[in-house]
Short mmCIF file of C-alpha atoms in Angstrom, two decimals:
data_model
loop_
_atom_site.label_atom_id
_atom_site.label_comp_id
_atom_site.label_asym_id
_atom_site.label_seq_id
_atom_site.Cartn_x
_atom_site.Cartn_y
_atom_site.Cartn_z
CA MET A 156 10.53 -13.92 -32.09
CA PRO A 157 7.73 -11.36 -32.55
CA GLU A 158 8.28 -7.98 -30.98
CA SER A 159 5.15 -8.47 -28.89
CA ASP A 160 6.92 -11.15 -26.80
CA ALA A 161 9.45 -8.56 -25.75
CA VAL A 162 6.67 -6.06 -25.05
CA ILE A 163 4.82 -8.52 -22.82
CA ASP A 164 8.06 -9.35 -21.02
CA LEU A 165 8.88 -5.70 -20.58
CA LEU A 166 5.43 -4.80 -19.26
CA GLY A 167 5.40 -7.92 -17.08
CA ALA A 168 8.76 -7.06 -15.52
CA LEU A 169 7.72 -3.47 -14.95
CA ALA A 170 4.31 -4.49 -13.55
CA TYR A 171 5.91 -6.82 -11.03
CA GLY A 172 8.46 -4.14 -10.27
CA GLU A 173 5.61 -1.79 -9.34
CA LEU A 174 3.72 -4.43 -7.37
CA SER A 175 6.79 -5.41 -5.38
CA ALA A 176 7.73 -1.76 -4.88
CA PHE A 177 4.25 -1.18 -3.50
CA ASP A 178 4.69 -4.06 -1.10
CA HIS A 179 8.15 -3.06 0.12
CA LEU A 180 7.45 0.68 0.35
CA ALA A 181 4.35 -0.07 2.39
CA ASP A 182 6.54 -2.14 4.71
CA ASP A 183 9.23 0.52 4.85
CA ALA A 184 6.68 3.16 5.81
CA ALA A 185 6.61 1.49 9.23
CA LEU A 186 10.23 2.62 9.74
CA ALA A 187 9.22 6.29 9.59
CA PRO A 188 9.96 8.23 12.77
CA THR A 189 6.93 10.49 12.19
CA LEU A 190 3.38 10.12 10.92
CA VAL A 191 4.24 12.69 8.22
CA GLY A 192 7.11 10.55 6.92
CA ARG A 193 4.98 7.46 7.17
CA THR A 194 2.14 8.94 5.13
CA GLN A 195 4.58 10.20 2.48
CA MET A 196 6.17 6.79 2.08
CA SER A 197 2.71 5.21 2.04
CA ALA A 198 1.68 7.66 -0.68
CA LEU A 199 4.62 6.47 -2.81
CA ALA A 200 3.48 2.89 -2.25
CA ALA A 201 -0.10 3.69 -3.27
CA GLU A 202 1.22 5.45 -6.39
CA GLU A 203 3.17 2.33 -7.35
CA PHE A 204 0.03 0.29 -7.02
CA ALA A 205 -1.82 2.68 -9.32
CA HIS A 206 0.99 2.22 -11.85
CA TYR A 207 0.74 -1.53 -11.46
CA GLU A 208 -2.95 -1.32 -12.31
CA VAL A 209 -2.25 0.65 -15.50
CA LEU A 210 0.33 -1.91 -16.59
CA ALA A 211 -1.87 -4.90 -15.72
CA ALA A 212 -4.72 -3.36 -17.73
CA GLN A 213 -2.42 -2.91 -20.71
CA LEU A 214 -1.21 -6.51 -20.45
CA THR A 215 -4.82 -7.66 -20.42
CA ALA A 216 -5.59 -5.44 -23.42
CA LEU A 217 -2.72 -7.12 -25.29
CA GLY A 218 -4.24 -10.52 -24.53
CA ALA A 219 -1.79 -11.47 -21.78
CA GLU A 220 -2.62 -12.67 -18.26
CA PRO A 221 -0.87 -10.15 -15.96
CA GLU A 222 0.06 -12.85 -13.43
CA ALA A 223 1.62 -15.06 -16.11
CA ALA A 224 3.48 -12.09 -17.59
CA MET A 225 4.90 -11.13 -14.19
CA ALA A 226 5.81 -14.65 -13.05
CA PRO A 227 9.25 -14.86 -14.76
CA PHE A 228 10.41 -11.75 -12.89
CA VAL A 229 9.22 -12.48 -9.37
CA ALA A 230 12.41 -14.25 -8.24
CA ALA A 231 14.85 -11.58 -9.45
CA LEU A 232 12.85 -8.72 -7.98
CA GLU A 233 12.27 -10.40 -4.65
CA THR A 234 15.97 -11.26 -4.49
CA TYR A 235 16.82 -7.61 -5.13
CA HIS A 236 14.46 -6.52 -2.36
CA SER A 237 15.67 -9.10 0.12
CA LEU A 238 19.31 -8.13 -0.52
CA THR A 239 18.49 -4.43 -0.13
CA LYS A 240 16.12 -4.54 2.83
CA PRO A 241 16.47 -1.17 4.57
CA SER A 242 17.30 -1.37 8.24
CA THR A 243 16.73 2.31 8.93
CA TRP A 244 14.28 4.95 7.79
CA LEU A 245 16.98 6.83 5.86
CA GLU A 246 18.04 3.69 4.04
CA SER A 247 14.44 3.20 3.01
CA VAL A 248 14.21 6.82 1.82
CA VAL A 249 17.41 6.52 -0.22
CA LYS A 250 16.20 3.25 -1.69
CA ALA A 251 12.81 4.73 -2.58
CA TYR A 252 14.53 7.49 -4.52
CA VAL A 253 17.80 6.01 -5.80
CA GLY A 254 16.70 2.41 -6.35
CA TYR A 255 13.48 3.44 -8.03
CA GLY A 256 15.32 6.08 -10.05
CA LEU A 257 17.75 3.52 -11.39
CA ALA A 258 14.96 1.18 -12.45
CA ALA A 259 13.00 4.06 -13.98
CA ASP A 260 16.02 5.19 -16.02
CA PHE A 261 16.52 1.68 -17.30
CA TYR A 262 12.87 1.31 -18.35
CA ARG A 263 12.82 4.77 -19.91
CA GLU A 264 15.81 3.80 -22.05
CA VAL A 265 14.20 0.54 -23.11
CA ALA A 266 10.89 2.33 -23.75
CA THR A 267 12.50 4.02 -26.77
CA PHE A 268 13.04 0.60 -28.39
CA VAL A 269 9.40 -0.50 -28.45
CA ASP A 270 6.28 0.71 -30.23
CA ASP A 271 5.10 4.25 -29.46
CA GLU A 272 2.03 3.21 -27.47
CA THR A 273 4.00 0.95 -25.13
CA GLY A 274 6.80 3.50 -24.90
CA ALA A 275 4.40 6.30 -23.95
CA LEU A 276 2.69 4.11 -21.36
CA ILE A 277 6.00 3.20 -19.74
CA LYS A 278 7.18 6.81 -19.60
CA ASP A 279 3.82 7.75 -18.15
CA VAL A 280 4.00 5.42 -15.18
CA LEU A 281 7.56 6.43 -14.33
CA SER A 282 7.81 9.80 -12.74
CA ASP A 283 9.87 10.51 -9.69
CA ALA A 284 9.65 14.25 -9.15
CA ALA A 285 7.68 13.98 -5.91
CA ARG A 286 9.93 11.35 -4.42
CA ALA A 287 13.06 13.36 -5.25
CA GLU A 288 11.82 16.30 -3.21
CA PHE A 289 10.79 14.07 -0.32
CA ALA A 290 14.08 12.14 -0.27
CA VAL A 291 16.29 15.21 -0.54
CA ARG A 292 14.45 16.87 2.33
CA GLU A 293 14.67 13.84 4.63
CA VAL A 294 18.31 13.06 3.87
CA GLU A 295 19.49 16.69 4.03
CA ALA A 296 17.86 17.15 7.42
CA ALA A 297 19.42 13.95 8.76
CA ILE A 298 22.92 14.79 7.50
CA GLY A 299 22.56 18.30 8.92
CA GLU A 300 22.02 16.78 12.35
CA GLN A 301 24.48 13.95 12.05
CA PRO A 302 27.08 14.45 9.28
CA ALA A 303 28.68 11.03 9.88
CA ILE A 304 25.62 9.37 8.43
CA ALA A 305 26.56 10.50 4.90
CA GLY A 306 29.32 7.93 4.55
CA ARG A 307 27.06 5.05 5.50
CA LEU A 308 24.31 6.18 3.15
CA ALA A 309 26.82 6.57 0.30
CA LEU A 310 27.80 2.91 0.79
CA TRP A 311 24.13 2.00 0.85
CA GLY A 312 23.64 3.79 -2.49
CA ARG A 313 26.46 1.75 -4.00
CA ARG A 314 24.93 -1.45 -2.71
CA LEU A 315 21.59 -0.55 -4.31
CA VAL A 316 23.26 -0.08 -7.71
CA GLY A 317 25.29 -3.25 -7.36
CA GLU A 318 22.30 -5.45 -6.55
CA ALA A 319 20.13 -3.79 -9.20
CA ILE A 320 22.75 -4.45 -11.90
CA SER A 321 23.28 -8.00 -10.71
CA GLN A 322 19.55 -8.86 -10.81
CA THR A 323 19.08 -7.12 -14.18
CA GLN A 324 21.85 -9.31 -15.58
CA HIS A 325 20.15 -12.43 -14.24
CA VAL A 326 16.87 -11.41 -15.89
CA LEU A 327 18.54 -10.61 -19.22
CA ALA A 328 20.47 -13.88 -19.21
CA ASP A 329 17.15 -15.64 -18.70
CA ARG A 330 14.91 -13.76 -21.12
CA ASP A 331 16.22 -13.78 -24.69
CA SER A 332 13.43 -11.46 -25.79
CA LEU A 333 14.59 -8.70 -23.45
CA MET A 334 18.27 -9.23 -24.19
CA LEU A 335 17.58 -8.98 -27.94
CA LEU A 336 15.45 -5.90 -27.44
CA LEU A 337 18.26 -4.24 -25.53
CA VAL A 338 21.04 -5.16 -27.95
CA GLN A 339 19.02 -4.44 -31.10
CA GLY A 340 17.63 -1.25 -29.58
CA THR A 341 21.00 0.17 -28.64
CA GLY A 342 22.50 -1.05 -31.95
CA ASP A 343 25.33 -3.15 -30.58
CA LEU A 344 27.29 -3.90 -27.42
CA ALA A 345 28.94 -0.47 -27.57
CA GLY A 346 25.39 0.91 -27.50
CA VAL A 347 24.63 -1.17 -24.42
CA ALA A 348 27.77 0.19 -22.76
CA ALA A 349 26.69 3.76 -23.57
CA LEU A 350 23.25 3.07 -22.08
CA ILE A 351 24.86 1.77 -18.89
CA THR A 352 27.04 4.89 -18.71
CA ARG A 353 23.99 7.16 -19.08
CA ILE A 354 22.16 5.32 -16.30
CA THR A 355 25.22 5.42 -14.05
CA ASP A 356 25.62 9.16 -14.67
CA ARG A 357 22.02 9.83 -13.69
CA HIS A 358 22.48 7.70 -10.60
CA GLY A 359 25.45 9.91 -9.70
CA GLU A 360 23.31 13.01 -10.12
CA ARG A 361 20.70 11.63 -7.74
CA MET A 362 23.31 10.80 -5.12
CA THR A 363 24.73 14.33 -5.48
CA ALA A 364 21.22 15.79 -5.04
CA LEU A 365 21.05 13.88 -1.74
CA GLY A 366 24.44 15.27 -0.70
CA LEU A 367 26.04 11.83 -0.97
CA ASP A 368 29.12 10.52 -2.82
CA SER A 369 28.29 8.06 -5.56
CA MET B 21 -17.61 21.91 23.35
CA PRO B 22 -18.10 23.05 19.76
CA GLU B 23 -19.36 20.44 17.32
CA SER B 24 -16.24 20.92 15.23
CA ASP B 25 -14.12 19.22 17.93
CA ALA B 26 -16.18 16.08 17.48
CA VAL B 27 -15.89 16.39 13.70
CA ILE B 28 -12.12 16.69 13.86
CA ASP B 29 -11.98 13.71 16.23
CA LEU B 30 -14.24 11.68 13.99
CA LEU B 31 -12.28 12.49 10.84
CA GLY B 32 -9.00 11.93 12.68
CA ALA B 33 -10.08 8.50 13.94
CA LEU B 34 -11.34 7.52 10.52
CA ALA B 35 -8.21 8.87 8.77
CA TYR B 36 -5.95 6.84 11.04
CA GLY B 37 -8.24 3.87 10.56
CA GLU B 38 -7.70 4.10 6.82
CA LEU B 39 -3.95 4.68 7.13
CA SER B 40 -3.50 1.72 9.46
CA ALA B 41 -5.79 -0.43 7.29
CA PHE B 42 -3.58 0.45 4.33
CA ASP B 43 -0.54 -0.62 6.27
CA HIS B 44 -1.95 -3.90 7.55
CA LEU B 45 -3.70 -4.91 4.31
CA ALA B 46 -0.46 -4.31 2.42
CA ASP B 47 1.26 -6.60 4.93
CA ASP B 48 -1.49 -9.20 4.70
CA ALA B 49 -1.24 -9.26 0.90
CA ALA B 50 2.01 -11.17 1.41
CA LEU B 51 -0.03 -14.07 2.86
CA ALA B 52 -1.82 -14.59 -0.47
CA PRO B 53 -1.26 -18.01 -2.04
CA THR B 54 -1.56 -16.55 -5.56
CA LEU B 55 -0.49 -13.38 -7.35
CA VAL B 56 -4.18 -12.76 -8.13
CA GLY B 57 -5.12 -12.79 -4.45
CA ARG B 58 -2.11 -10.68 -3.61
CA THR B 59 -2.99 -7.99 -6.15
CA GLN B 60 -6.60 -7.93 -4.97
CA MET B 61 -5.58 -7.44 -1.35
CA SER B 62 -3.04 -4.82 -2.44
CA ALA B 63 -5.79 -3.04 -4.37
CA LEU B 64 -7.85 -2.83 -1.17
CA ALA B 65 -4.83 -1.37 0.60
CA ALA B 66 -4.28 1.24 -2.12
CA GLU B 67 -7.97 2.15 -1.93
CA GLU B 68 -7.67 2.73 1.83
CA PHE B 69 -4.77 5.04 1.21
CA ALA B 70 -6.81 7.02 -1.31
CA HIS B 71 -9.50 7.37 1.36
CA TYR B 72 -6.93 8.47 3.88
CA GLU B 73 -5.85 11.21 1.48
CA VAL B 74 -9.42 12.49 1.11
CA LEU B 75 -9.85 12.60 4.89
CA ALA B 76 -6.46 14.26 5.47
CA ALA B 77 -7.34 16.90 2.88
CA GLN B 78 -10.64 17.57 4.64
CA LEU B 79 -8.90 17.87 8.01
CA THR B 80 -6.49 20.37 6.48
CA ALA B 81 -9.41 22.28 4.94
CA LEU B 82 -10.98 22.50 8.41
CA GLY B 83 -7.74 23.98 9.77
CA ALA B 84 -6.55 20.83 11.53
CA GLU B 85 -3.17 19.15 11.17
CA PRO B 86 -4.00 15.59 10.02
CA GLU B 87 -1.17 14.08 12.10
CA ALA B 88 -2.35 15.85 15.25
CA ALA B 89 -5.96 14.85 14.60
CA MET B 90 -4.97 11.19 14.15
CA ALA B 91 -2.59 10.98 17.10
CA PRO B 92 -5.19 10.26 19.82
CA PHE B 93 -6.38 7.16 17.94
CA VAL B 94 -3.08 5.54 17.03
CA ALA B 95 -2.79 3.40 20.16
CA ALA B 96 -6.31 1.95 20.04
CA LEU B 97 -6.11 1.10 16.34
CA GLU B 98 -2.66 -0.42 16.55
CA THR B 99 -3.80 -2.45 19.55
CA TYR B 100 -6.78 -3.70 17.55
CA HIS B 101 -4.50 -4.70 14.68
CA SER B 102 -1.92 -6.37 16.87
CA LEU B 103 -4.63 -8.39 18.65
CA THR B 104 -6.17 -9.43 15.33
CA LYS B 105 -3.07 -10.13 13.30
CA PRO B 106 -4.09 -12.74 10.71
CA SER B 107 -1.98 -15.86 10.69
CA THR B 108 -3.44 -17.24 7.48
CA TRP B 109 -4.60 -15.84 4.16
CA LEU B 110 -8.25 -16.65 4.91
CA GLU B 111 -8.07 -14.90 8.28
CA SER B 112 -6.76 -11.84 6.48
CA VAL B 113 -9.57 -12.04 3.91
CA VAL B 114 -12.24 -12.34 6.61
CA LYS B 115 -10.67 -9.46 8.51
CA ALA B 116 -10.53 -7.29 5.38
CA TYR B 117 -14.26 -7.81 4.86
CA VAL B 118 -15.75 -8.32 8.31
CA GLY B 119 -13.46 -6.07 10.34
CA TYR B 120 -13.64 -3.26 7.83
CA GLY B 121 -17.39 -3.73 7.46
CA LEU B 122 -17.90 -3.36 11.21
CA ALA B 123 -15.89 -0.16 11.31
CA ALA B 124 -17.66 1.17 8.23
CA ASP B 125 -21.08 0.50 9.76
CA PHE B 126 -20.08 2.31 12.91
CA TYR B 127 -18.81 5.36 11.01
CA ARG B 128 -21.85 5.40 8.74
CA GLU B 129 -24.09 5.52 11.81
CA VAL B 130 -22.09 8.33 13.37
CA ALA B 131 -22.01 10.17 10.03
CA THR B 132 -25.72 10.86 10.44
CA PHE B 133 -25.01 12.86 13.63
CA VAL B 134 -22.70 15.43 12.06
CA ASP B 135 -23.10 18.20 9.50
CA ASP B 136 -24.12 17.15 5.97
CA GLU B 137 -20.77 17.87 4.35
CA THR B 138 -18.83 15.73 6.83
CA GLY B 139 -21.51 13.05 6.73
CA ALA B 140 -21.42 12.84 2.94
CA LEU B 141 -17.63 12.70 2.92
CA ILE B 142 -17.60 9.85 5.44
CA LYS B 143 -20.20 7.84 3.52
CA ASP B 144 -18.21 8.46 0.35
CA VAL B 145 -14.98 6.95 1.60
CA LEU B 146 -16.72 3.88 3.03
CA SER B 147 -17.78 1.45 0.38
CA ASP B 148 -17.18 -2.24 0.62
CA ALA B 149 -18.94 -3.74 -2.40
CA ALA B 150 -15.72 -4.86 -4.10
CA ARG B 151 -14.28 -6.42 -0.98
CA ALA B 152 -17.49 -8.34 -0.28
CA GLU B 153 -17.31 -10.06 -3.65
CA PHE B 154 -13.64 -10.83 -3.23
CA ALA B 155 -14.02 -12.18 0.31
CA VAL B 156 -17.05 -14.32 -0.45
CA ARG B 157 -15.30 -15.89 -3.44
CA GLU B 158 -12.11 -16.68 -1.51
CA VAL B 159 -13.85 -18.05 1.59
CA GLU B 160 -16.45 -20.08 -0.34
CA ALA B 161 -13.74 -21.74 -2.41
CA ALA B 162 -11.72 -22.58 0.70
CA ILE B 163 -14.69 -24.01 2.60
CA GLY B 164 -15.66 -26.02 -0.48
CA GLU B 165 -12.26 -27.71 -0.39
CA GLN B 166 -11.95 -27.99 3.35
CA PRO B 167 -15.28 -27.68 5.23
CA ALA B 168 -13.62 -27.92 8.66
CA ILE B 169 -12.14 -24.47 8.16
CA ALA B 170 -15.56 -22.84 8.63
CA GLY B 171 -15.57 -23.37 12.39
CA ARG B 172 -12.18 -21.75 12.84
CA LEU B 173 -13.11 -18.79 10.68
CA ALA B 174 -16.37 -18.32 12.59
CA LEU B 175 -14.34 -18.05 15.81
CA TRP B 176 -12.03 -15.60 14.08
CA GLY B 177 -15.03 -13.47 13.10
CA ARG B 178 -16.14 -13.37 16.74
CA ARG B 179 -12.67 -12.34 17.83
CA LEU B 180 -12.69 -9.48 15.30
CA VAL B 181 -15.96 -8.13 16.72
CA GLY B 182 -14.82 -8.54 20.30
CA GLU B 183 -11.58 -6.63 19.81
CA ALA B 184 -13.27 -3.95 17.71
CA ILE B 185 -15.87 -3.32 20.42
CA SER B 186 -13.24 -3.32 23.12
CA GLN B 187 -11.04 -0.75 21.35
CA THR B 188 -14.03 1.41 20.43
CA GLN B 189 -14.97 1.52 24.11
CA HIS B 190 -11.44 2.61 25.03
CA VAL B 191 -11.57 5.40 22.48
CA LEU B 192 -15.00 6.60 23.61
CA ALA B 193 -13.95 6.53 27.26
CA ASP B 194 -11.01 8.71 26.30
CA ARG B 195 -12.65 11.18 23.94
CA ASP B 196 -15.56 13.03 25.48
CA SER B 197 -16.36 14.73 22.20
CA LEU B 198 -17.03 11.40 20.48
CA MET B 199 -18.93 9.93 23.41
CA LEU B 200 -21.18 13.01 23.50
CA LEU B 201 -21.68 12.89 19.75
CA LEU B 202 -22.75 9.28 20.01
CA VAL B 203 -25.09 9.70 22.97
CA GLN B 204 -26.61 12.96 21.72
CA GLY B 205 -26.85 11.62 18.19
CA THR B 206 -28.69 8.45 19.18
CA GLY B 207 -30.80 10.39 21.67
CA ASP B 208 -29.98 8.41 24.80
CA LEU B 209 -28.43 5.17 26.01
CA ALA B 210 -31.33 3.17 24.60
CA GLY B 211 -30.43 4.75 21.25
CA VAL B 212 -26.84 3.65 21.68
CA ALA B 213 -28.05 0.13 22.39
CA ALA B 214 -30.19 0.16 19.23
CA LEU B 215 -27.20 1.34 17.21
CA ILE B 216 -25.10 -1.52 18.56
CA THR B 217 -27.87 -3.97 17.66
CA ARG B 218 -28.00 -2.65 14.08
CA ILE B 219 -24.24 -2.97 13.71
CA THR B 220 -24.27 -6.47 15.19
CA ASP B 221 -27.07 -7.51 12.82
CA ARG B 222 -25.14 -6.32 9.80
CA HIS B 223 -22.08 -8.14 11.07
CA GLY B 224 -24.20 -11.31 11.20
CA GLU B 225 -25.30 -10.74 7.60
CA ARG B 226 -21.70 -10.48 6.46
CA MET B 227 -20.74 -13.68 8.26
CA THR B 228 -23.73 -15.43 6.66
CA ALA B 229 -22.66 -14.16 3.23
CA LEU B 230 -19.29 -15.83 3.85
CA GLY B 231 -21.04 -19.08 4.84
CA LEU B 232 -19.94 -18.68 8.46
CA ASP B 233 -21.81 -18.72 11.77
CA SER B 234 -21.78 -15.40 13.60
#
């Protein structure tokens, strides 16, 4: 299989990830208790859409139809979102930071296995500095007022990881090109295990930044 | 009352209009029968958010808190949206074009009554060329397949105007600064009537472009 199949798959998965993130963040913005929170969550959504546009343009430049490239990943991503639908504003904030962070770490790892142009593009569209600040501020303030909330949000963080891993496995089991890219890129299964450890460690750091157990 | 009160009100109303349009268009994107339609509607939503950001920045530059400036207009705009919640994809497309076009025409008229900087900013954030093309294509294709739909969409267009006028009247009755701006800007009540006629005419042109009776 040519490498470009894996690149199209990778960009397609990431593009749909951004499009669905846009959609769900825009929804979640409605949970905000203040207009300030709502506009910040909406800004994250709009940013995801801008990323989607960059990725769709690159797919088109590579001769792929963005919709066709995204189609194989719609079910897994929508399943992830439906299983991790926030029921409170804080859950949505933690998801925006922790869930997105997990996905971004995964794509950043995989970006090192593809050609430089694709790798640079992927790293470019994944940046979560602004959302870290926003999430930490919201969650810290809430825990300050109501310390008991920390336990529930820690559980929520674990659920986000669990569902993300589960859907990633479904996608990899389905898409040989991506599975091969991952195994060949990391070298072997021990390499895959090391990658998972790195991603899990960074997830732990994000939870710690929020003042939550991971 | 200083002119700047009216300017803050105007920018606040428009900013919340963009923010709520973002929110509702992002929701409506989920009604799309295809990923192509969904991304186009999402693109409109993201564009509204970009406009919101420009308006919020200008409010801040004028020394106003964007959230405080928007607050007086939240109820009227949310009422408009809840009374015109699309139940089909085509209703959402017509609303995105016709409803937005109506609002844009109104703001463009009022933009001529304020200082040049504010006026230019308002005209800048209101541009509906892309959405016209998109709406006309979607509605034409649907009517081609199912001519009976035209009657229902024409009624929908009338409902959009009716609710928009009704909510605008509520806002004007509530905000002396805007009412004065409108009456002084048009010269007198006959001027207001002429403005309404111009807006209604342009609404008719948009409905005609969609192949619908107005």
